[in-house]
PDB file of C-alpha atoms in Angstrom:
ATOM      1  CA  MET A 410      -9.458   5.323  43.582  1.00 36.00           C
ATOM      2  CA  ALA A 411      -6.173   3.997  41.100  1.00 37.00           C
ATOM      3  CA  ALA A 412      -5.075   7.470  42.062  1.00 37.00           C
ATOM      4  CA  THR A 413      -4.920   7.156  45.210  1.00 37.00           C
ATOM      5  CA  ALA A 414      -2.972   3.882  44.634  1.00 37.00           C
ATOM      6  CA  VAL A 415      -0.507   4.820  42.167  1.00 37.00           C
ATOM      7  CA  GLY A 416      -0.143   8.977  44.648  1.00 37.00           C
ATOM      8  CA  CYS A 417       0.276   6.474  47.916  1.00 36.00           C
ATOM      9  CA  SER A 418       2.652   3.873  45.576  1.00 35.00           C
ATOM     10  CA  LEU A 419       4.946   6.610  45.574  1.00 37.00           C
ATOM     11  CA  CYS A 420       5.719   7.453  49.047  1.00 34.00           C
ATOM     12  CA  ALA A 421       5.612   4.380  50.229  1.00 32.00           C
ATOM     13  CA  CYS A 422       9.460   2.925  48.757  1.00 32.00           C
ATOM     14  CA  SER A 423      12.575   2.970  51.631  1.00 27.00           C
ATOM     15  CA  ALA A 424      15.951   2.588  50.692  1.00 26.00           C
ATOM     16  CA  ILE A 425      17.212   0.077  52.365  1.00 24.00           C
ATOM     17  CA  GLY A 426      21.093  -0.692  51.312  1.00 26.00           C
ATOM     18  CA  GLY A 427      23.172   1.324  48.954  1.00 26.00           C
ATOM     19  CA  THR A 428      22.529   1.990  44.989  1.00 26.00           C
ATOM     20  CA  GLN A 429      25.020   2.834  42.764  1.00 28.00           C
ATOM     21  CA  THR A 430      24.727   4.730  39.468  1.00 29.00           C
ATOM     22  CA  ASP A 431      25.652   4.968  36.084  1.00 34.00           C
ATOM     23  CA  THR A 432      29.005   7.678  36.757  1.00 32.00           C
ATOM     24  CA  ALA A 433      28.958   8.785  33.237  1.00 35.00           C
ATOM     25  CA  PRO A 434      26.696  12.272  31.790  1.00 36.00           C
ATOM     26  CA  PRO A 435      22.943  11.481  30.701  1.00 39.00           C
ATOM     27  CA  THR A 436      23.499  10.562  26.986  1.00 40.00           C
ATOM     28  CA  ALA A 437      21.682  13.680  26.336  1.00 40.00           C
ATOM     29  CA  THR A 438      20.128  16.573  27.003  1.00 44.00           C
ATOM     30  CA  VAL A 439      16.480  16.613  26.298  1.00 47.00           C
ATOM     31  CA  SER A 440      15.337  19.706  24.494  1.00 51.00           C
ATOM     32  CA  ALA A 441      10.085  18.935  24.768  1.00 51.00           C
ATOM     33  CA  SER A 442       8.184  21.113  22.822  1.00 49.00           C
ATOM     34  CA  GLN A 443       4.682  20.230  22.455  1.00 42.00           C
ATOM     35  CA  ASP A 444       3.432  17.638  19.463  1.00 40.00           C
ATOM     36  CA  THR A 445       1.162  20.733  18.448  1.00 36.00           C
ATOM     37  CA  GLY A 446       2.434  24.153  17.212  1.00 37.00           C
ATOM     38  CA  SER A 447      -0.798  26.628  17.814  1.00 36.00           C
ATOM     39  CA  ALA A 448       0.081  30.112  18.923  1.00 34.00           C
ATOM     40  CA  GLU A 449      -1.803  28.569  22.480  1.00 39.00           C
ATOM     41  CA  ASP A 450       0.170  25.566  22.576  1.00 38.00           C
ATOM     42  CA  ALA A 451       3.083  27.822  23.483  1.00 38.00           C
ATOM     43  CA  GLN A 452       1.347  29.447  26.702  1.00 46.00           C
ATOM     44  CA  ASP A 453       1.158  28.076  29.755  1.00 55.00           C
ATOM     45  CA  THR A 454      -1.479  26.194  30.322  1.00 56.00           C
ATOM     46  CA  GLN A 455      -4.679  27.072  33.441  1.00 58.00           C
ATOM     47  CA  ASP A 456      -7.445  24.621  34.348  1.00 54.00           C
ATOM     48  CA  ASP A 457     -10.695  25.951  32.977  1.00 54.00           C
ATOM     49  CA  SER A 458     -11.410  23.330  30.718  1.00 53.00           C
ATOM     50  CA  GLY A 459     -14.507  21.426  33.021  1.00 61.00           C
ATOM     51  CA  SER A 460     -12.972  18.737  31.981  1.00 72.00           C
ATOM     52  CA  ASP A 461     -11.031  15.931  34.375  1.00 83.00           C
ATOM     53  CA  THR A 462      -8.050  16.830  32.938  1.00 88.00           C
ATOM     54  CA  PHE A 463      -5.968  19.314  31.392  1.00 91.00           C
ATOM     55  CA  THR A 464      -2.949  19.014  29.120  1.00 93.00           C
ATOM     56  CA  VAL A 465       0.142  21.059  29.636  1.00 93.00           C
ATOM     57  CA  ALA A 466       3.926  21.136  26.890  1.00 94.00           C
ATOM     58  CA  LEU A 467       6.677  19.116  28.564  1.00 92.00           C
ATOM     59  CA  ASP A 468       8.066  22.454  29.488  1.00 88.00           C
ATOM     60  CA  LYS A 469       5.547  24.455  29.904  1.00 94.00           C
ATOM     61  CA  THR A 470       3.911  26.002  33.466  1.00 96.00           C
ATOM     62  CA  ALA A 471       0.297  24.303  34.140  1.00 94.00           C
ATOM     63  CA  THR A 472      -2.278  25.949  36.721  1.00 92.00           C
ATOM     64  CA  TRP A 473      -4.822  25.121  38.474  1.00 89.00           C
ATOM     65  CA  ASN A 474      -7.676  27.070  39.050  1.00 86.00           C
ATOM     66  CA  ASN A 475      -7.129  26.964  42.915  1.00 84.00           C
ATOM     67  CA  GLY A 476      -3.260  28.756  41.884  1.00 88.00           C
ATOM     68  CA  VAL A 477      -1.023  25.514  42.836  1.00 91.00           C
ATOM     69  CA  LYS A 478       0.924  25.091  39.735  1.00 94.00           C
ATOM     70  CA  ALA A 479       3.560  22.386  38.475  1.00 95.00           C
ATOM     71  CA  HIS A 480       5.924  22.417  36.388  1.00 97.00           C
ATOM     72  CA  LEU A 481       8.699  20.030  34.552  1.00 96.00           C
ATOM     73  CA  SER A 482      12.265  20.865  33.723  1.00 95.00           C
ATOM     74  CA  GLY A 483      15.849  19.775  32.941  1.00 94.00           C
ATOM     75  CA  PHE A 484      15.319  16.692  31.483  1.00 95.00           C
ATOM     76  CA  SER A 485      18.260  14.482  30.297  1.00 94.00           C
ATOM     77  CA  ARG A 486      18.486  10.468  29.792  1.00 95.00           C
ATOM     78  CA  GLY A 487      20.898   8.059  31.412  1.00 95.00           C
ATOM     79  CA  THR A 488      21.038   4.643  32.872  1.00 95.00           C
ATOM     80  CA  SER A 489      19.921   3.893  36.138  1.00 94.00           C
ATOM     81  CA  GLY A 490      22.877   1.919  38.916  1.00 93.00           C
ATOM     82  CA  GLU A 491      22.685  -1.348  40.083  1.00 93.00           C
ATOM     83  CA  TYR A 492      21.277  -0.785  43.049  1.00 92.00           C
ATOM     84  CA  ALA A 493      18.469   1.724  41.933  1.00 94.00           C
ATOM     85  CA  SER A 494      14.195   0.345  41.257  1.00 95.00           C
ATOM     86  CA  PRO A 495      14.586  -1.129  39.185  1.00 95.00           C
ATOM     87  CA  SER A 496      18.265  -1.299  38.214  1.00 95.00           C
ATOM     88  CA  GLY A 497      20.158  -0.981  34.491  1.00 95.00           C
ATOM     89  CA  LYS A 498      16.525   0.827  33.045  1.00 95.00           C
ATOM     90  CA  ALA A 499      16.970   3.926  30.130  1.00 95.00           C
ATOM     91  CA  TYR A 500      15.390   6.524  31.995  1.00 95.00           C
ATOM     92  CA  LEU A 501      13.878   9.590  31.121  1.00 95.00           C
ATOM     93  CA  ALA A 502      15.300  13.105  34.162  1.00 95.00           C
ATOM     94  CA  PHE A 503      13.633  15.912  35.120  1.00 95.00           C
ATOM     95  CA  SER A 504      12.982  18.166  37.529  1.00 96.00           C
ATOM     96  CA  VAL A 505       9.243  18.597  39.163  1.00 96.00           C
ATOM     97  CA  THR A 506       8.276  22.453  41.047  1.00 97.00           C
ATOM     98  CA  MET A 507       5.760  23.051  42.978  1.00 95.00           C
ATOM     99  CA  GLN A 508       3.830  26.132  43.718  1.00 95.00           C
ATOM    100  CA  ASN A 509       1.526  26.657  46.248  1.00 94.00           C
ATOM    101  CA  GLY A 510      -0.666  29.522  45.194  1.00 92.00           C
ATOM    102  CA  SER A 511      -3.406  28.350  47.176  1.00 89.00           C
ATOM    103  CA  LYS A 512      -5.368  29.004  50.620  1.00 89.00           C
ATOM    104  CA  SER A 513      -4.432  25.637  51.749  1.00 88.00           C
ATOM    105  CA  SER A 514      -1.366  23.602  52.657  1.00 89.00           C
ATOM    106  CA  ILE A 515      -0.379  21.010  50.167  1.00 89.00           C
ATOM    107  CA  ASP A 516       0.805  17.138  51.023  1.00 89.00           C
ATOM    108  CA  LEU A 517       2.974  16.085  48.512  1.00 91.00           C
ATOM    109  CA  SER A 518       3.078  12.620  49.596  1.00 89.00           C
ATOM    110  CA  MET A 519      -0.525  12.700  47.944  1.00 87.00           C
ATOM    111  CA  VAL A 520       1.057  13.522  44.355  1.00 90.00           C
ATOM    112  CA  SER A 521      -0.087  11.255  41.869  1.00 90.00           C
ATOM    113  CA  LEU A 522       3.168  11.053  39.262  1.00 92.00           C
ATOM    114  CA  SER A 523       2.841   8.604  36.296  1.00 92.00           C
ATOM    115  CA  CYS A 524       5.659   8.256  34.187  1.00 90.00           C
ATOM    116  CA  PRO A 525       5.078   8.096  29.627  1.00 81.00           C
ATOM    117  CA  ASP A 526       2.882   4.609  28.859  1.00 80.00           C
ATOM    118  CA  GLY A 527       2.712   3.469  32.031  1.00 79.00           C
ATOM    119  CA  ALA A 528       6.205   3.204  32.992  1.00 88.00           C
ATOM    120  CA  GLU A 529       7.654   2.566  36.253  1.00 92.00           C
ATOM    121  CA  GLU A 530       9.608   5.835  37.756  1.00 94.00           C
ATOM    122  CA  ILE A 531      13.187   4.686  38.878  1.00 96.00           C
ATOM    123  CA  PHE A 532      14.154   5.617  42.815  1.00 95.00           C
ATOM    124  CA  ASP A 533      17.280   6.292  43.100  1.00 94.00           C
ATOM    125  CA  THR A 534      19.171   7.491  46.161  1.00 91.00           C
ATOM    126  CA  ASP A 535      22.296   8.174  44.958  1.00 90.00           C
ATOM    127  CA  ALA A 536      21.333  10.149  41.824  1.00 92.00           C
ATOM    128  CA  GLY A 537      18.699  12.084  43.870  1.00 94.00           C
ATOM    129  CA  PHE A 538      15.634  10.099  42.701  1.00 95.00           C
ATOM    130  CA  ASN A 539      13.673   9.280  46.050  1.00 93.00           C
ATOM    131  CA  GLY A 540       9.797   9.469  45.075  1.00 90.00           C
ATOM    132  CA  MET A 541       7.793  12.483  46.249  1.00 90.00           C
ATOM    133  CA  PRO A 542       8.624  14.355  49.190  1.00 92.00           C
ATOM    134  CA  ASP A 543       6.972  13.102  52.283  1.00 92.00           C
ATOM    135  CA  THR A 544       6.243  17.264  53.412  1.00 93.00           C
ATOM    136  CA  HIS A 545       3.403  19.787  53.212  1.00 93.00           C
ATOM    137  CA  LEU A 546       3.763  23.103  50.799  1.00 94.00           C
ATOM    138  CA  LEU A 547       1.934  25.520  52.646  1.00 95.00           C
ATOM    139  CA  PRO A 548       0.936  28.499  50.769  1.00 95.00           C
ATOM    140  CA  GLY A 549       3.271  30.739  49.062  1.00 96.00           C
ATOM    141  CA  LYS A 550       5.601  28.153  48.702  1.00 97.00           C
ATOM    142  CA  SER A 551       7.960  26.281  46.112  1.00 97.00           C
ATOM    143  CA  LEU A 552       9.865  22.877  46.129  1.00 97.00           C
ATOM    144  CA  SER A 553      11.326  21.274  44.037  1.00 97.00           C
ATOM    145  CA  TRP A 554      12.543  17.846  43.404  1.00 96.00           C
ATOM    146  CA  LYS A 555      13.967  15.106  40.937  1.00 96.00           C
ATOM    147  CA  ALA A 556      12.335  12.545  39.086  1.00 96.00           C
ATOM    148  CA  ALA A 557      12.421   9.511  36.338  1.00 95.00           C
ATOM    149  CA  CYS A 558      10.131   7.460  34.208  1.00 95.00           C
ATOM    150  CA  VAL A 559      12.158   4.314  33.026  1.00 95.00           C
ATOM    151  CA  PHE A 560      12.151   5.960  28.756  1.00 95.00           C
ATOM    152  CA  PRO A 561      13.826   3.572  26.195  1.00 94.00           C
ATOM    153  CA  LYS A 562      16.291   5.570  24.986  1.00 92.00           C
ATOM    154  CA  THR A 563      14.692   5.529  21.576  1.00 93.00           C
ATOM    155  CA  ALA A 564      11.339   6.416  22.231  1.00 92.00           C
ATOM    156  CA  LYS A 565      10.697  10.598  21.791  1.00 92.00           C
ATOM    157  CA  SER A 566       7.181  11.036  22.827  1.00 93.00           C
ATOM    158  CA  ALA A 567       6.403  11.435  26.223  1.00 93.00           C
ATOM    159  CA  GLN A 568       3.437  12.423  28.442  1.00 94.00           C
ATOM    160  CA  ILE A 569       3.633  12.539  32.954  1.00 95.00           C
ATOM    161  CA  GLU A 570       1.180  13.262  34.314  1.00 94.00           C
ATOM    162  CA  ILE A 571       0.451  14.246  37.482  1.00 93.00           C
ATOM    163  CA  MET A 572      -2.389  14.984  39.824  1.00 90.00           C
ATOM    164  CA  PRO A 573      -1.933  16.638  43.166  1.00 85.00           C
ATOM    165  CA  MET A 574      -4.549  16.654  46.419  1.00 76.00           C
ATOM    166  CA  ASP A 575      -6.373  18.776  48.162  1.00 64.00           C
ATOM    167  CA  THR A 576      -6.460  17.867  51.238  1.00 57.00           C
ATOM    168  CA  SER A 577      -8.891  20.711  52.608  1.00 58.00           C
ATOM    169  CA  GLY A 578     -11.381  19.169  51.741  1.00 57.00           C
ATOM    170  CA  SER A 579     -12.905  19.247  48.443  1.00 57.00           C
ATOM    171  CA  GLY A 580     -11.012  16.286  47.231  1.00 53.00           C
ATOM    172  CA  TRP A 581      -9.008  15.227  43.999  1.00 60.00           C
ATOM    173  CA  TYR A 582      -7.304  17.998  41.612  1.00 76.00           C
ATOM    174  CA  ARG A 583      -7.535  17.434  37.195  1.00 86.00           C
ATOM    175  CA  THR A 584      -4.444  16.307  35.827  1.00 91.00           C
ATOM    176  CA  ALA A 585      -2.281  18.064  34.784  1.00 93.00           C
ATOM    177  CA  ILE A 586      -0.719  15.672  31.622  1.00 94.00           C
ATOM    178  CA  PHE A 587       2.202  16.826  30.240  1.00 95.00           C
ATOM    179  CA  SER A 588       3.084  16.015  26.634  1.00 93.00           C
ATOM    180  CA  GLY A 589       5.572  16.505  24.291  1.00 93.00           C
ATOM    181  CA  GLN A 590       8.616  14.754  22.151  1.00 93.00           C
ATOM    182  CA  VAL A 591      12.016  14.774  23.380  1.00 91.00           C
ATOM    183  CA  GLN A 592      15.447  13.602  22.120  1.00 84.00           C
TER     184      GLN A 592
END
């Protein structure tokens, strides 16, 4: 139920009026790495655990059993603009790429994205942080979009959770927990 509320709340935002963003380039390029360094962690991760969640390094790809994949990349830091929601907050920005290797379409507006420690997602149209795309991803297709989460300038550990919804009738997917250190 909470996941439904999060997914729905991400697509309920609209851009009213203008927004202004920090015009300076991001303060640092973020390099992502897994908290632990085993050989298994260095690989992409498949959802085969049987639990409600599975963990993936920030810079690796999560693959669900039906072939749907999610990947985070392009990490950077910045400060949200005066008219962003929320405004004036340090953030961690990244690109999300979903690839549909399943046989059913995926309603991307129902994908749940949770920021580190329950922080707010940044919505800033001038910076390209528009929330989840309001479209269906057909089998064999992929789509990328930009996202940002409130993230203190001194924070190093990030955990970003993604959970798609299967609209073909089998319900929610397991949650992929992307975890690692950022600089």
